[in-house]
């Protein structure tokens, strides 16, 4: 019966697909390609209402094979992609985008640009939400490529101006690239998402043309709009922008403070700490201590000598001045049950000493103050340092011994 | 650690997932996803772009044609888990129903029937005995006086048989006789109220079925590899469960040679429950190994140096099954535990448990699964906790106040409808703030500094959800390898990703990319096609064993100068550990001409045609031969387990006890002859003096190789006739002997563990797999109807009444035969009744029999296991196994 026929057809289709899948997962591209030529027949009776239909499967599998097949060429790939674009209306934009990505990764920027322009002008009835998103992305990538052309022209212009003559045509062209790029980039970064590249390029454009207010607004929006994900880079870009603008310490600190609140382990926390330590205000110095303690809580910072030296410097300062010992005490309170095992074990003392002497020096100083002179880490490192006759470590031992009462006050 | 200077572009939405989805067979291919400007800088005229997916990766090639066993199979046969055909309804009607999209139909009636047949005493015990006289199962007509109080059941049984034959017939009508019978006795016949019993059975069936569809208790895997210390000898340790009930924990030294091989005998611990998960982490040069079974979690410490013995540190017990145990990579002796009630604990060996959260509800939307998971994050005091709907991170210092959402099944991560979290894993060894989340459709890599937005996403296309994952971190600048493993299908997939530091851009981290194409690795079952053909039943057993669901995954990188290789271990539910080696080839060039393998027929692959003549192929073949031999030996060692055990009472009683007056003995014949002769001769017999009256010869020694145990000594003594003397010795209070006997019995019990057939265990008991070690193993099948005890057939009182041979197919009355009453009325002396019970209890290895009260009329069962199962039926289903860590 026809029903049975359909069933068998479906079955053989599935079997074929599983062979293809098997070949792909074992990197047997040739074998996969041969099966795919058989699988194309499945297009003929495509009644499926499945999530991914045969035409999409052929597109995906074919692309994958052509990426890896030893005998495939870019020309063949382009040809295949063109065919795939016509195979399904719903997927046209998606296939276009992927085609462009491949061209970009292979350095064919101009072809990519052409494809983007072509895709941009494509219209087919009512657009679905997904197609809308894809269209926006296509425009944004075109904007990005326009930006690169702009920056190329800009570099030419800058070189020329160094030579002392200006080229009006180049300048004209550059401005037109700017307009095209700005329009498209501006659009996409309004939509919630992660648009690091687009934002960076757009801000670069605006800054070049002196539109700092717009740039600031864009960056503020990107960093602080609650509809956007909490992207640390948004805050970094804002901070870098403010720095470039020569903004006051206060606004820099407030930008970094927010970054500290969302990502206490960000690498900018060292800069933040240095900035705060230099401050005259007690409150800021206090925040600096908090920042560096919080950063060192994270496993990624465990062996960061720079961070430990920041902490060591500030702790030393406080101990010498004997003011604000309560700051250390407060920070230490929530850490004293796990920092000793996390940072100051005998095993780590040995390893740090072997791998990085200056790290072990900074850590030993902090350990000696926080845990007293009998702490394992300090004892091991100072002993090794004295044995190796390093003056630094002898001084360290003296310092810690002299200030041992501090430890009692902190732990008490 | 640096954050990538720029991330790949992506949309960010909120709310429930919008994309309609389902398992898509090829969804992971042919997509770059996004591109990002990167690579060799902007100095050049053109920007260079890198794709999110599709960058070239490292090239790993399998060294062997199939996975090779690492350890020899343990003695004793493995008990396979129930298969769908064990609990599904099989008939034409059912197929029709299933075509109508009603899903699977559980064969409830069959299971209930099994229970009645296997445990008649539990099902109908008291009324069965009361009505014993009123039910007649013979074929002959009943006589007049009996007919008043007895009914003939034969017709009823015939009706039932006919009903069975007509099952699935559309014009099926209940026989009226059956209907009135069931109507009449439904309320009072059953020992356990039928409704209650049915509820329990149904719940158990549903549970078993859902376990068959997806068993999440194995999440995380029960295999761990403890790598050797840096620069040490290439001897690591494999931590894996074993034994018939997977309740033993082994720490096995393994030498990483071309083929990894076990060295020495493993350190072994016997636990009380089935080991579900083994997790390990190395802190300060010491390994901490966490082991989870349903109601207990334990932690072991393994010192770093090779050969040091593992020491158990602490055990905790939970009231509800634990679903997760992870070991902190930051602090020694810290673990996190989750239970199915939604409680998350931070467990430190020194200070005990700290409850972080208790919420039986799921986090982001409602999901029925009680599964919970938790793991560590970059901050040693911040733990992630997960359910099927997503992940949250909590600060252990203030768990109520400080938390943030790390992953949500929703539009944020671009999930599909119906997508659920299967396994989260902290990727700290690759990058301190990265996290892996697998769902049944995709894998995600997350960065806790940018929560909710996955930095990588890829549709993995695996047929079963990946329950196991293993990370092999690459050196800085190299790609990291992630292995994903599924349980039921044994799939193993190798992925590569990198978030490498590009030196050209000021040392900042570049965004994460998936590198290379995913690669399928050998599964255990894949070796089947390379093995020599066996006899059909052996082949079947082998296939069953090799295709058992996977239970764990571990891997290690081995660097030997320029040669780099990866050894992947896979554990199966049968307790087998197989391994495969992948060798690293120079970085994958864009399109090397040599990479394409010649085309082969479907189903076969050139990999499988690895040269058998090469020394390595030979070693693997040898390894296989040894493994196969050991397997067949292990299965043959206990051949009687494959059959229903039957007892012959010939070994239990003297002939006098057993012999019915069926025929005249030789002695009688002799006497009769002499009498005849005397009568013929007209003489008389003065003395009955048999010529040669000798006790029957001793039977062959019964004892096993282990020497005569007290029981056989006793029986032998009884046989030889000097039993009384033996009894004297016995009753003289000989403490040492008793203790020895007790020890012996315990040893036997242990040995006998795991002998029951699984289908019997499931159909007859309302208990869980985890209680396997607790249950009596041989018990349930002992009473199966097909093989009734021989004892019951031939036992007859020695007093000269004519022996009535009952038909063999009436199990219900027979059960009472072992009660003290029936034994007594069979003339078996009281003290020997005890012997009989002891003997039987050795067989069934249930809890020890309570001492028999003098003159007890109560019918005590000799097979106590069924009693314990009965009680389980009326209690809440999940019983706690005994403590034994």
PDB file of N, CA, C and O in Angstrom, chain B residues 207-228:
ATOM      1  N   UNK B 207       7.872   3.838  38.303  1.00  0.00           N
ATOM      2  CA  UNK B 207       9.244   4.205  38.647  1.00  0.00           C
ATOM      3  C   UNK B 207      10.235   3.457  37.746  1.00  0.00           C
ATOM      4  O   UNK B 207      11.155   4.050  37.195  1.00  0.00           O
ATOM      5  N   UNK B 208       9.989   2.149  37.612  1.00  0.00           N
ATOM      6  CA  UNK B 208      10.891   1.350  36.787  1.00  0.00           C
ATOM      7  C   UNK B 208      10.842   1.816  35.335  1.00  0.00           C
ATOM      8  O   UNK B 208      11.858   1.858  34.660  1.00  0.00           O
ATOM      9  N   UNK B 209       9.677   2.161  34.902  1.00  0.00           N
ATOM     10  CA  UNK B 209       9.529   2.587  33.520  1.00  0.00           C
ATOM     11  C   UNK B 209      10.232   3.917  33.290  1.00  0.00           C
ATOM     12  O   UNK B 209      10.930   4.121  32.306  1.00  0.00           O
ATOM     13  N   UNK B 210      10.058   4.828  34.234  1.00  0.00           N
ATOM     14  CA  UNK B 210      10.708   6.121  34.044  1.00  0.00           C
ATOM     15  C   UNK B 210      12.224   5.959  34.142  1.00  0.00           C
ATOM     16  O   UNK B 210      12.967   6.668  33.465  1.00  0.00           O
ATOM     17  N   UNK B 211      12.664   5.005  34.966  1.00  0.00           N
ATOM     18  CA  UNK B 211      14.095   4.738  35.004  1.00  0.00           C
ATOM     19  C   UNK B 211      14.591   4.184  33.683  1.00  0.00           C
ATOM     20  O   UNK B 211      15.717   4.457  33.278  1.00  0.00           O
ATOM     21  N   UNK B 212      13.745   3.397  33.055  1.00  0.00           N
ATOM     22  CA  UNK B 212      14.139   2.844  31.764  1.00  0.00           C
ATOM     23  C   UNK B 212      14.237   3.941  30.719  1.00  0.00           C
ATOM     24  O   UNK B 212      15.116   3.932  29.867  1.00  0.00           O
ATOM     25  N   UNK B 213      13.313   4.875  30.799  1.00  0.00           N
ATOM     26  CA  UNK B 213      13.343   5.969  29.836  1.00  0.00           C
ATOM     27  C   UNK B 213      14.537   6.880  30.087  1.00  0.00           C
ATOM     28  O   UNK B 213      15.240   7.276  29.183  1.00  0.00           O
ATOM     29  N   UNK B 214      14.766   7.201  31.346  1.00  0.00           N
ATOM     30  CA  UNK B 214      15.874   8.081  31.671  1.00  0.00           C
ATOM     31  C   UNK B 214      16.208   7.907  33.146  1.00  0.00           C
ATOM     32  O   UNK B 214      15.408   8.252  34.006  1.00  0.00           O
ATOM     33  N   UNK B 215      17.366   7.362  33.412  1.00  0.00           N
ATOM     34  CA  UNK B 215      17.751   7.106  34.794  1.00  0.00           C
ATOM     35  C   UNK B 215      18.755   8.174  35.213  1.00  0.00           C
ATOM     36  O   UNK B 215      19.919   8.124  34.840  1.00  0.00           O
ATOM     37  N   UNK B 216      18.263   9.141  35.969  1.00  0.00           N
ATOM     38  CA  UNK B 216      19.170  10.237  36.308  1.00  0.00           C
ATOM     39  C   UNK B 216      19.983   9.967  37.570  1.00  0.00           C
ATOM     40  O   UNK B 216      20.778  10.797  37.972  1.00  0.00           O
ATOM     41  N   UNK B 217      19.762   8.813  38.184  1.00  0.00           N
ATOM     42  CA  UNK B 217      20.533   8.563  39.403  1.00  0.00           C
ATOM     43  C   UNK B 217      22.010   8.356  39.092  1.00  0.00           C
ATOM     44  O   UNK B 217      22.846   8.459  39.965  1.00  0.00           O
ATOM     45  N   UNK B 218      22.306   8.070  37.835  1.00  0.00           N
ATOM     46  CA  UNK B 218      23.702   7.827  37.461  1.00  0.00           C
ATOM     47  C   UNK B 218      24.441   9.114  37.108  1.00  0.00           C
ATOM     48  O   UNK B 218      25.618   9.065  36.789  1.00  0.00           O
ATOM     49  N   UNK B 219      23.727  10.233  37.127  1.00  0.00           N
ATOM     50  CA  UNK B 219      24.330  11.489  36.679  1.00  0.00           C
ATOM     51  C   UNK B 219      25.701  11.707  37.314  1.00  0.00           C
ATOM     52  O   UNK B 219      25.861  11.531  38.511  1.00  0.00           O
ATOM     53  N   UNK B 220      26.627  12.071  36.514  1.00  0.00           N
ATOM     54  CA  UNK B 220      27.973  12.325  37.026  1.00  0.00           C
ATOM     55  C   UNK B 220      28.894  11.150  36.813  1.00  0.00           C
ATOM     56  O   UNK B 220      30.085  11.331  36.629  1.00  0.00           O
ATOM     57  N   UNK B 221      28.334   9.945  36.844  1.00  0.00           N
ATOM     58  CA  UNK B 221      29.156   8.783  36.552  1.00  0.00           C
ATOM     59  C   UNK B 221      29.897   8.239  37.748  1.00  0.00           C
ATOM     60  O   UNK B 221      30.252   8.973  38.665  1.00  0.00           O
ATOM     61  N   UNK B 222      30.109   6.950  37.733  1.00  0.00           N
ATOM     62  CA  UNK B 222      30.712   6.281  38.880  1.00  0.00           C
ATOM     63  C   UNK B 222      32.131   5.831  38.578  1.00  0.00           C
ATOM     64  O   UNK B 222      32.553   4.767  39.003  1.00  0.00           O
ATOM     65  N   UNK B 223      32.843   6.601  37.816  1.00  0.00           N
ATOM     66  CA  UNK B 223      34.220   6.228  37.509  1.00  0.00           C
ATOM     67  C   UNK B 223      35.089   7.461  37.682  1.00  0.00           C
ATOM     68  O   UNK B 223      34.722   8.549  37.247  1.00  0.00           O
ATOM     69  N   UNK B 224      36.210   7.287  38.348  1.00  0.00           N
ATOM     70  CA  UNK B 224      37.112   8.423  38.516  1.00  0.00           C
ATOM     71  C   UNK B 224      38.533   7.963  38.282  1.00  0.00           C
ATOM     72  O   UNK B 224      38.892   6.832  38.591  1.00  0.00           O
ATOM     73  N   UNK B 225      39.304   8.843  37.732  1.00  0.00           N
ATOM     74  CA  UNK B 225      40.709   8.569  37.490  1.00  0.00           C
ATOM     75  C   UNK B 225      41.527   9.522  38.345  1.00  0.00           C
ATOM     76  O   UNK B 225      41.335  10.739  38.275  1.00  0.00           O
ATOM     77  N   UNK B 226      42.383   8.950  39.176  1.00  0.00           N
ATOM     78  CA  UNK B 226      43.268   9.782  39.978  1.00  0.00           C
ATOM     79  C   UNK B 226      44.628   9.758  39.291  1.00  0.00           C
ATOM     80  O   UNK B 226      45.308   8.744  39.277  1.00  0.00           O
ATOM     81  N   UNK B 227      44.986  10.872  38.668  1.00  0.00           N
ATOM     82  CA  UNK B 227      46.219  10.871  37.870  1.00  0.00           C
ATOM     83  C   UNK B 227      47.447  10.753  38.766  1.00  0.00           C
ATOM     84  O   UNK B 227      47.384  11.087  39.960  1.00  0.00           O
ATOM     85  N   UNK B 228      48.537  10.279  38.193  1.00  0.00           N
ATOM     86  CA  UNK B 228      49.758  10.213  38.992  1.00  0.00           C
ATOM     87  C   UNK B 228      50.254  11.618  39.306  1.00  0.00           C
ATOM     88  O   UNK B 228      49.881  12.581  38.635  1.00  0.00           O
TER      89      UNK B 228
END
